[in-house]
Coordinates of C-alpha atoms in Angstrom, one line a residue:
M962 CA 0.1 0.1 0.1
T963 CA 1.3 3.5 -0.8
L964 CA 1.7 6.1 1.7
R965 CA -0.7 8.3 -0.3
R966 CA -3.2 5.5 -0.1
V967 CA -2.3 4.9 3.8
A968 CA -2.9 8.8 4.3
L969 CA -6.3 8.7 2.6
L970 CA -7.5 5.5 4.6
V971 CA -6.0 7.2 8.1
A972 CA -7.9 10.4 7.1
T973 CA -11.1 8.4 6.7
V974 CA -10.7 6.9 10.2
A975 CA -9.4 10.2 11.5
G976 CA -12.6 11.8 10.6
L977 CA -14.7 8.9 12.3
V978 CA -12.7 9.1 15.3
F979 CA -12.4 12.9 15.9
G980 CA -15.6 13.9 14.3
S981 CA -16.2 16.7 11.9
G982 CA -17.3 19.0 14.7
A983 CA -20.5 21.2 14.6
A984 CA -20.2 24.1 12.1
D985 CA -18.5 27.0 13.6
A986 CA -19.9 30.6 13.7
A987 CA -16.6 32.2 13.2
P988 CA -15.2 32.1 9.8
P989 CA -12.1 30.0 9.3
A990 CA -8.9 31.7 10.3
A991 CA -4.8 31.0 10.1
G992 CA -3.8 28.9 12.8
S993 CA -1.2 30.4 15.2
D994 CA 2.3 30.4 14.2
G995 CA 3.3 29.9 17.9
A996 CA 1.8 27.7 20.8
G997 CA 2.4 30.8 23.3
D998 CA 5.1 29.6 25.5
S999 CA 6.2 33.0 27.6
Y1000 CA 10.0 32.3 26.6
Y1001 CA 9.9 30.8 23.1
P1002 CA 6.5 32.2 21.9
Q1003 CA 7.1 31.2 18.1
D1004 CA 7.8 27.6 19.2
G1005 CA 5.1 25.2 18.3
N1006 CA 1.7 26.4 16.6
G1007 CA -1.8 26.7 17.4
G1008 CA -5.3 25.6 15.9
Y1009 CA -4.8 21.7 16.2
D1010 CA -3.7 18.9 18.4
V1011 CA -1.5 16.0 17.1
A1012 CA -2.5 12.4 17.9
D1013 CA 0.5 10.7 16.0
Y1014 CA 3.5 11.2 13.9
H1015 CA 4.3 8.5 11.4
L1016 CA 7.8 9.2 10.0
T1017 CA 9.3 7.3 7.3
V1018 CA 13.1 8.6 6.6
G1019 CA 16.0 7.5 4.4
Y1020 CA 19.2 8.7 5.3
N1021 CA 22.8 8.3 4.0
P1022 CA 25.7 9.0 6.5
A1023 CA 28.3 9.2 3.5
T1024 CA 26.4 12.4 1.9
H1025 CA 24.2 13.2 5.3
Q1026 CA 21.2 13.6 2.9
L1027 CA 18.0 12.8 4.4
R1028 CA 14.6 12.1 2.7
G1029 CA 11.6 12.3 4.7
D1030 CA 7.8 11.4 4.4
Q1031 CA 6.1 12.7 7.3
V1032 CA 2.3 11.4 8.1
I1033 CA 0.5 13.7 10.9
T1034 CA -2.6 12.6 12.3
A1035 CA -4.2 15.4 14.1
R1036 CA -7.6 17.2 15.0
A1037 CA -8.7 20.9 14.3
T1038 CA -9.1 22.7 17.4
E1039 CA -10.4 25.7 15.6
S1040 CA -11.9 26.3 12.0
L1041 CA -8.6 26.8 10.0
R1042 CA -8.0 28.2 6.5
S1043 CA -4.3 27.4 7.1
F1044 CA -2.2 26.0 9.8
N1045 CA 1.6 25.9 10.7
L1046 CA 4.3 23.3 11.1
D1047 CA 7.9 23.6 12.6
L1048 CA 10.7 22.6 10.2
E1049 CA 14.1 23.8 10.2
G1050 CA 16.0 24.3 7.0
L1051 CA 14.9 21.1 5.2
T1052 CA 13.3 21.6 1.6
V1053 CA 9.6 20.6 1.5
D1054 CA 8.9 18.8 -2.1
S1055 CA 4.9 18.2 -1.3
V1056 CA 2.1 18.5 1.1
R1057 CA -1.2 16.8 1.1
V1058 CA -3.9 17.3 3.6
N1059 CA -6.7 14.7 3.9
G1060 CA -5.5 13.1 0.7
K1061 CA -5.5 16.2 -1.5
V1062 CA -2.6 18.4 -2.4
A1063 CA -2.0 21.5 -0.3
A1064 CA -0.5 24.7 -1.1
F1065 CA 2.7 25.6 1.3
S1066 CA 5.2 28.2 1.9
R1067 CA 8.2 28.9 4.4
N1068 CA 8.8 31.7 6.4
G1069 CA 10.7 32.8 9.4
E1070 CA 13.4 30.2 10.8
H1071 CA 11.1 27.3 11.0
E1072 CA 7.6 28.1 9.7
L1073 CA 5.9 25.8 7.3
T1074 CA 2.5 27.1 6.5
V1075 CA 0.1 24.7 5.0
T1076 CA -3.1 25.8 3.1
P1077 CA -5.5 22.9 2.4
Q1078 CA -7.8 22.9 -0.7
R1079 CA -10.8 23.7 1.6
P1080 CA -10.8 25.3 5.0
L1081 CA -10.8 22.6 7.9
R1082 CA -13.9 22.7 10.4
R1083 CA -13.6 22.8 14.2
G1084 CA -13.2 19.2 15.3
E1085 CA -12.4 17.9 11.9
G1086 CA -9.7 15.1 11.6
I1087 CA -6.5 16.1 9.8
V1088 CA -4.0 13.8 8.1
A1089 CA -0.9 16.2 6.8
E1090 CA 1.6 14.4 4.6
V1091 CA 4.8 16.2 4.1
V1092 CA 7.5 15.0 1.9
Y1093 CA 10.9 16.9 2.3
H1094 CA 14.7 16.4 1.9
G1095 CA 18.0 18.1 2.8
V1096 CA 21.0 18.0 4.9
P1097 CA 19.9 18.4 8.5
A1098 CA 21.8 21.0 10.7
P1099 CA 21.6 21.6 14.5
I1100 CA 20.6 24.5 16.2
S1101 CA 23.1 26.1 18.2
D1102 CA 22.5 27.1 22.0
P1103 CA 25.2 29.4 23.8
L1104 CA 24.9 27.6 27.0
L1105 CA 24.2 23.9 25.9
G1106 CA 26.2 23.9 22.4
D1107 CA 24.5 22.3 19.5
N1108 CA 20.9 20.8 19.6
G1109 CA 18.9 18.8 17.4
W1110 CA 20.2 16.5 14.7
Q1111 CA 24.1 16.2 15.0
Y1112 CA 27.0 14.2 13.6
S1113 CA 29.3 11.9 15.1
A1114 CA 32.9 11.4 14.3
S1115 CA 32.3 7.9 13.0
G1116 CA 30.2 9.2 10.4
G1117 CA 26.8 8.4 12.0
A1118 CA 24.4 11.0 13.5
F1119 CA 22.1 11.5 16.5
V1120 CA 19.6 13.9 17.8
A1121 CA 19.7 15.5 21.3
G1122 CA 18.6 18.8 22.4
E1123 CA 16.2 21.2 24.3
P1124 CA 14.4 23.1 24.2
H1125 CA 14.4 22.6 20.6
S1126 CA 15.5 19.4 18.4
A1127 CA 12.7 17.9 16.6
A1128 CA 12.0 20.3 14.1
T1129 CA 16.0 19.8 12.5
W1130 CA 14.9 16.5 11.2
Y1131 CA 11.0 16.3 10.7
P1132 CA 8.0 18.6 10.5
V1133 CA 6.2 18.9 14.0
N1134 CA 4.2 20.8 16.3
D1135 CA 7.4 21.7 18.3
T1136 CA 5.8 22.7 21.9
P1137 CA 5.8 20.4 25.0
K1138 CA 2.0 21.5 25.0
D1139 CA 1.3 18.8 22.3
K1140 CA 2.3 15.1 23.0
A1141 CA 1.6 12.6 20.5
T1142 CA 2.7 9.0 19.6
F1143 CA 5.6 8.7 17.6
H1144 CA 6.4 5.8 14.8
L1145 CA 9.7 5.7 13.0
S1146 CA 10.8 3.6 9.8
I1147 CA 14.3 4.4 8.9
T1148 CA 16.4 3.3 6.3
V1149 CA 20.2 3.4 6.3
P1150 CA 23.1 1.6 4.7
K1151 CA 23.3 -2.2 6.1
E1152 CA 26.7 -1.5 8.1
W1153 CA 24.6 1.0 10.3
G1154 CA 22.6 0.4 13.3
V1155 CA 19.6 2.3 14.3
I1156 CA 18.1 2.8 17.7
A1157 CA 15.3 5.3 18.6
N1158 CA 12.4 5.7 21.2
G1159 CA 9.8 3.2 22.1
R1160 CA 9.8 -0.6 21.2
E1161 CA 11.7 -2.4 18.5
V1162 CA 8.9 -3.5 15.8
G1163 CA 11.5 -5.0 13.6
T1164 CA 14.2 -4.9 10.9
H1165 CA 13.3 -5.4 7.2
G1166 CA 16.3 -5.5 5.3
N1167 CA 18.0 -2.0 5.9
T1168 CA 14.8 -0.5 7.3
H1169 CA 14.4 -0.4 11.1
V1170 CA 11.0 0.2 12.8
W1171 CA 10.4 1.7 16.2
A1172 CA 7.1 2.8 17.9
E1173 CA 6.9 5.1 20.9
E1174 CA 3.3 4.4 21.8
T1175 CA 3.4 6.4 25.1
P1176 CA 2.7 10.1 24.2
V1177 CA 5.8 12.2 24.0
V1178 CA 6.8 15.8 23.7
P1179 CA 8.5 16.4 20.5
Y1180 CA 12.3 17.4 21.9
M1181 CA 12.0 14.0 23.5
T1182 CA 12.0 12.0 20.2
T1183 CA 15.5 11.1 19.1
V1184 CA 17.2 8.4 16.7
G1185 CA 20.8 7.0 16.8
I1186 CA 22.7 5.9 13.7
E1187 CA 26.0 4.3 14.5
Q1188 CA 27.5 0.8 14.6
W1189 CA 26.0 0.2 17.7
E1190 CA 26.9 -2.5 20.4
F1191 CA 23.2 -3.7 21.4
Q1192 CA 22.3 -4.8 24.9
R1193 CA 18.7 -6.1 25.1
G1194 CA 16.6 -7.6 28.2
R1195 CA 13.5 -7.0 30.2
L1196 CA 12.4 -5.5 33.3
G1197 CA 10.7 -7.5 36.0
D1198 CA 7.2 -6.7 34.6
G1199 CA 8.2 -7.5 31.1
T1200 CA 9.0 -4.1 29.9
P1201 CA 11.5 -4.4 27.0
V1202 CA 15.2 -2.8 27.7
V1203 CA 17.3 -1.9 24.8
S1204 CA 20.6 -0.1 25.3
A1205 CA 23.0 0.7 22.6
F1206 CA 26.7 1.9 23.0
A1207 CA 28.9 3.5 20.7
P1208 CA 32.3 2.0 19.6
G1209 CA 34.9 2.7 22.3
T1210 CA 32.4 3.0 25.2
S1211 CA 34.1 2.0 28.4
D1212 CA 33.4 -1.3 30.4
A1213 CA 32.6 1.0 33.4
T1214 CA 29.7 2.6 31.5
K1215 CA 28.4 -0.7 30.5
A1216 CA 28.6 -2.0 33.8
A1217 CA 26.6 1.0 35.1
E1218 CA 24.0 0.7 32.5
A1219 CA 23.9 -3.0 33.6
R1220 CA 22.2 -1.7 36.8
L1221 CA 19.3 0.1 35.1
P1222 CA 16.7 -2.6 36.2
E1223 CA 17.8 -1.9 39.9
I1224 CA 17.7 1.9 39.1
L1225 CA 14.3 1.6 37.9
D1226 CA 13.0 -0.4 40.6
F1227 CA 14.4 2.3 43.0
L1228 CA 12.9 5.1 41.2
A1229 CA 9.5 3.2 40.9
S1230 CA 9.7 2.9 44.8
K1231 CA 9.8 6.6 45.1
F1232 CA 7.7 7.9 42.4
G1233 CA 5.2 5.2 41.6
P1234 CA 5.1 2.5 38.7
Y1235 CA 7.3 3.0 35.7
P1236 CA 5.0 5.0 33.3
I1237 CA 6.8 4.5 29.9
D1238 CA 6.5 1.3 27.6
A1239 CA 10.1 0.6 27.1
A1240 CA 13.8 1.3 28.7
G1241 CA 17.3 1.6 27.7
G1242 CA 19.9 4.0 27.0
I1243 CA 22.0 5.3 24.2
F1244 CA 25.4 5.9 24.8
L1245 CA 27.3 8.2 22.6
A1246 CA 31.1 8.5 21.9
E1247 CA 30.8 12.3 21.5
P1248 CA 31.3 14.2 24.7
I1249 CA 28.5 16.5 23.9
G1250 CA 27.4 19.4 26.6
F1251 CA 24.7 17.4 28.0
S1252 CA 22.8 14.3 28.4
L1253 CA 19.2 14.2 27.9
E1254 CA 16.1 12.3 28.8
T1255 CA 14.7 11.2 25.5
M1256 CA 11.6 9.0 26.3
S1257 CA 12.2 5.5 27.2
R1258 CA 15.8 5.8 26.1
P1259 CA 17.9 8.5 27.3
I1260 CA 20.7 9.7 25.3
Y1261 CA 24.3 10.0 27.3
S1262 CA 27.2 12.2 26.5
G1263 CA 30.5 10.4 26.0
R1264 CA 31.7 11.6 29.1
A1265 CA 28.6 10.9 31.3
G1266 CA 27.9 7.2 31.4
N1267 CA 27.9 6.9 35.1
I1268 CA 25.4 5.7 37.7
Q1269 CA 24.4 9.3 38.9
T1270 CA 23.8 10.6 35.4
I1271 CA 21.8 7.4 34.6
V1272 CA 19.7 7.8 37.9
H1273 CA 19.2 11.5 36.9
E1274 CA 17.9 10.9 33.2
N1275 CA 15.5 8.0 34.2
A1276 CA 14.0 10.0 36.8
H1277 CA 12.9 12.1 34.0
Q1278 CA 10.5 9.4 32.8
W1279 CA 8.3 10.4 35.8
Y1280 CA 9.4 14.1 36.1
G1281 CA 9.7 15.8 32.6
D1282 CA 8.7 12.9 30.3
S1283 CA 5.5 11.4 31.3
V1284 CA 4.5 14.8 33.2
A1285 CA 5.8 17.6 30.9
V1286 CA 6.2 21.3 31.7
E1287 CA 3.2 23.7 30.9
D1288 CA 5.8 26.2 30.0
W1289 CA 9.5 26.6 30.0
K1290 CA 9.3 28.5 33.0
D1291 CA 8.2 25.6 35.0
V1292 CA 11.4 23.3 34.2
C1293 CA 12.2 22.8 37.6
L1294 CA 9.3 20.2 37.6
N1295 CA 11.8 18.3 35.3
E1296 CA 15.3 19.0 36.7
C1297 CA 14.9 19.9 40.4
F1298 CA 13.1 16.4 40.7
A1299 CA 15.7 14.4 38.8
S1300 CA 18.5 16.3 40.4
Y1301 CA 16.9 15.3 43.8
A1302 CA 16.6 11.7 42.7
Q1303 CA 20.4 11.7 42.8
W1304 CA 20.3 12.7 46.4
L1305 CA 17.6 10.0 47.1
W1306 CA 19.8 7.4 45.6
S1307 CA 22.8 8.4 47.4
E1308 CA 20.7 8.2 50.8
A1309 CA 19.6 4.9 49.9
K1310 CA 22.4 3.2 48.3
D1311 CA 25.4 5.1 49.8
G1312 CA 24.1 5.8 53.3
Q1313 CA 24.8 9.4 52.9
D1314 CA 23.1 11.8 55.4
L1315 CA 20.9 14.4 53.3
D1316 CA 20.8 16.8 56.2
T1317 CA 24.5 16.9 56.6
R1318 CA 24.9 17.4 52.8
Y1319 CA 22.2 20.1 53.0
R1320 CA 23.8 22.0 55.7
S1321 CA 27.2 21.9 54.5
T1322 CA 26.0 23.2 51.1
V1323 CA 24.3 26.1 52.9
A1324 CA 27.3 27.0 54.7
S1325 CA 29.4 27.1 51.5
A1326 CA 26.9 28.6 49.2
S1327 CA 27.6 32.0 47.5
A1328 CA 25.6 34.9 46.9
Q1329 CA 25.0 34.0 43.3
F1330 CA 23.9 30.6 44.4
W1331 CA 21.0 31.9 46.2
A1332 CA 20.1 34.9 43.4
G1333 CA 19.5 31.7 40.9
K1334 CA 15.6 31.5 40.2
L1335 CA 13.9 28.2 40.3
Y1336 CA 10.6 29.4 38.5
D1337 CA 10.5 31.9 35.7
M1338 CA 14.3 32.2 35.6
G1339 CA 14.0 33.8 32.2
P1340 CA 14.8 32.5 28.5
G1341 CA 18.1 31.0 28.4
K1342 CA 18.4 30.3 32.1
E1343 CA 16.3 27.6 32.6
F1344 CA 19.1 25.0 32.9
T1345 CA 21.4 26.5 35.5
S1346 CA 20.3 26.8 39.2
V1347 CA 17.6 23.9 38.7
Y1348 CA 20.4 21.5 39.2
S1349 CA 22.2 22.9 42.5
K1350 CA 19.6 25.1 44.4
G1351 CA 16.7 22.8 43.0
P1352 CA 17.5 19.7 45.3
M1353 CA 18.3 21.9 48.1
A1354 CA 14.8 23.4 47.9
L1355 CA 13.1 19.9 47.4
H1356 CA 15.0 18.8 50.6
A1357 CA 13.7 21.8 52.5
L1358 CA 10.3 21.0 51.3
R1359 CA 10.7 17.5 52.7
R1360 CA 11.6 18.6 56.1
Q1361 CA 9.0 21.3 56.0
I1362 CA 6.1 18.9 55.3
G1363 CA 7.5 15.6 56.9
D1364 CA 8.5 12.3 55.2
N1365 CA 5.1 10.9 55.0
A1366 CA 3.7 14.0 53.0
F1367 CA 6.5 14.2 51.0
N1368 CA 6.8 10.8 49.9
L1369 CA 3.1 10.7 49.0
V1370 CA 3.5 13.7 46.8
L1371 CA 6.5 12.3 45.0
R1372 CA 4.3 9.0 44.3
T1373 CA 1.0 10.7 43.2
W1374 CA 2.1 13.7 41.4
P1375 CA 3.3 11.7 38.5
A1376 CA 0.2 9.5 38.4
L1377 CA -2.1 12.4 38.8
H1378 CA -0.7 14.1 35.7
R1379 CA 0.6 11.2 33.8
N1380 CA 0.8 11.8 30.1
E1381 CA -0.1 15.6 30.8
N1382 CA 1.4 18.9 31.4
A1383 CA 1.6 20.7 34.5
S1384 CA 3.0 24.1 36.1
L1385 CA 4.9 24.8 39.3
P1386 CA 2.0 26.8 40.8
E1387 CA -0.2 23.6 40.3
F1388 CA 2.4 21.8 42.1
Q1389 CA 2.4 24.1 45.1
R1390 CA -1.3 23.9 45.4
Y1391 CA -1.2 20.0 45.3
V1392 CA 1.4 19.9 48.2
E1393 CA -0.6 22.1 50.3
R1394 CA -3.5 19.8 49.9
V1395 CA -1.4 16.9 50.8
S1396 CA 0.5 18.4 53.9
H1397 CA -2.6 20.5 55.0
Q1398 CA -0.1 23.5 55.1
S1399 CA 0.0 27.1 53.6
L1400 CA 3.1 27.1 51.8
Q1401 CA 3.2 30.3 49.8
G1402 CA 6.0 31.7 52.1
F1403 CA 8.1 28.5 51.5
F1404 CA 7.7 28.8 47.8
D1405 CA 8.2 32.5 47.8
A1406 CA 11.4 32.1 49.6
W1407 CA 12.9 29.0 47.6
F1408 CA 11.1 28.9 44.2
Y1409 CA 10.0 32.0 43.4
G1410 CA 12.4 34.4 44.9
N1411 CA 16.3 35.0 44.2
S1412 CA 17.8 35.5 47.8
K1413 CA 18.9 33.4 50.7
P1414 CA 15.5 32.1 52.4
A1415 CA 14.8 33.4 55.9
D1416 CA 15.9 31.0 58.8
Q1417 CA 12.2 29.6 59.1
Y1418 CA 12.2 28.4 55.6
L1419 CA 15.9 27.7 55.3
Y1420 CA 16.1 25.2 58.4
P1421 CA 12.8 23.5 58.8
G1422 CA 12.1 20.5 60.8
S1423 CA 15.3 18.3 61.5
L1424 CA 17.4 21.0 59.7
K1425 CA 17.5 23.4 62.4
P1426 CA 20.8 24.0 63.6
Q1427 CA 21.8 22.2 67.0
A1428 CA 21.8 24.4 70.0

């Protein structure tokens, strides 16, 4: 069956599933060219909600040429005469909407505007097929370095980056606000292996098929093309585990990843059942500036294959992946919790006294440390204090509300918002309900403020200095 026929079939099914909706009083309008994030307002788009990406890619490492055919299944959330997708640099060859040729144009850094032959009604199913090609290029970030599609010294390629990355290799609604399932079929020369998100569906000749059935934020999708060494297994509940190691990966890194089932069992004891449909890791040779919690299968810098980093990135499967940020100013909900997971691991596995660790950090902290914000820190500053001041704030919160309430919050918050988005103010309100405490002063001091907390918030509970 051709992709065109598949698109037409899916369009018919989508219309049945989503429905055409009642006629709107308002005339069809152009969908927004941004999703309205307070830091990156042009990222993502408005007017529709994506259910699934079905991406077919051919990639030649020798020439870096990529050819893609993306089928997006979505639903119009308003009457649309046109809508936008995000795509960085690559050349669009054709677009079809619900089986019919559509007009398209490019503007700005990443906007692909699609105009169907007829307007779309609110509630109507959309199947957009975009055929494209080109040489993908990363997005440069002043703090993290390259984001998105990147090249390895071996000639392979991989995808990693936040807050942007997906638009460097496929057309997408590139916002954390729009999660969707992700299906990838990628063809590469026979000497190359492929790893991606989700479960291995199979390999047919030189074509590798992966399926991520847990709804995923676009920047958490990935693919790695390399001469991988694979390790496969299963968790106790049957969840498949696939890890891939680039040539030259150390035995110490492989031994650390071999403890992944133990790590996930520990994290599940703190955060509740593992919320993703697969597990594993992607271990690069390249010493990139970060590791990243790509869904089901974090991707690791060549200098970061250690237990603490593996704990951190897999904690994100609960805090950051299953529950994603509502807005980038809420990123503490990702990074503060993943960083505190490292503290919890050290407490449980290494016998570390976290109160002592906390007091030692307070004693040595600089004015710059306290000036870092954990909420609404400003664009480009998201990935700073959340790693250092963030776990301190959570440990103080633990002592403020007590272990019983704190542990209950850690376990129930991810279940309450599974496969959804959430904000830090929402988290505050939830903690207040669970703990039966008014915590505005505490959150003002630790999360919303940019100065050293007063002693009543700095030393709650057992953190009070000994007389």
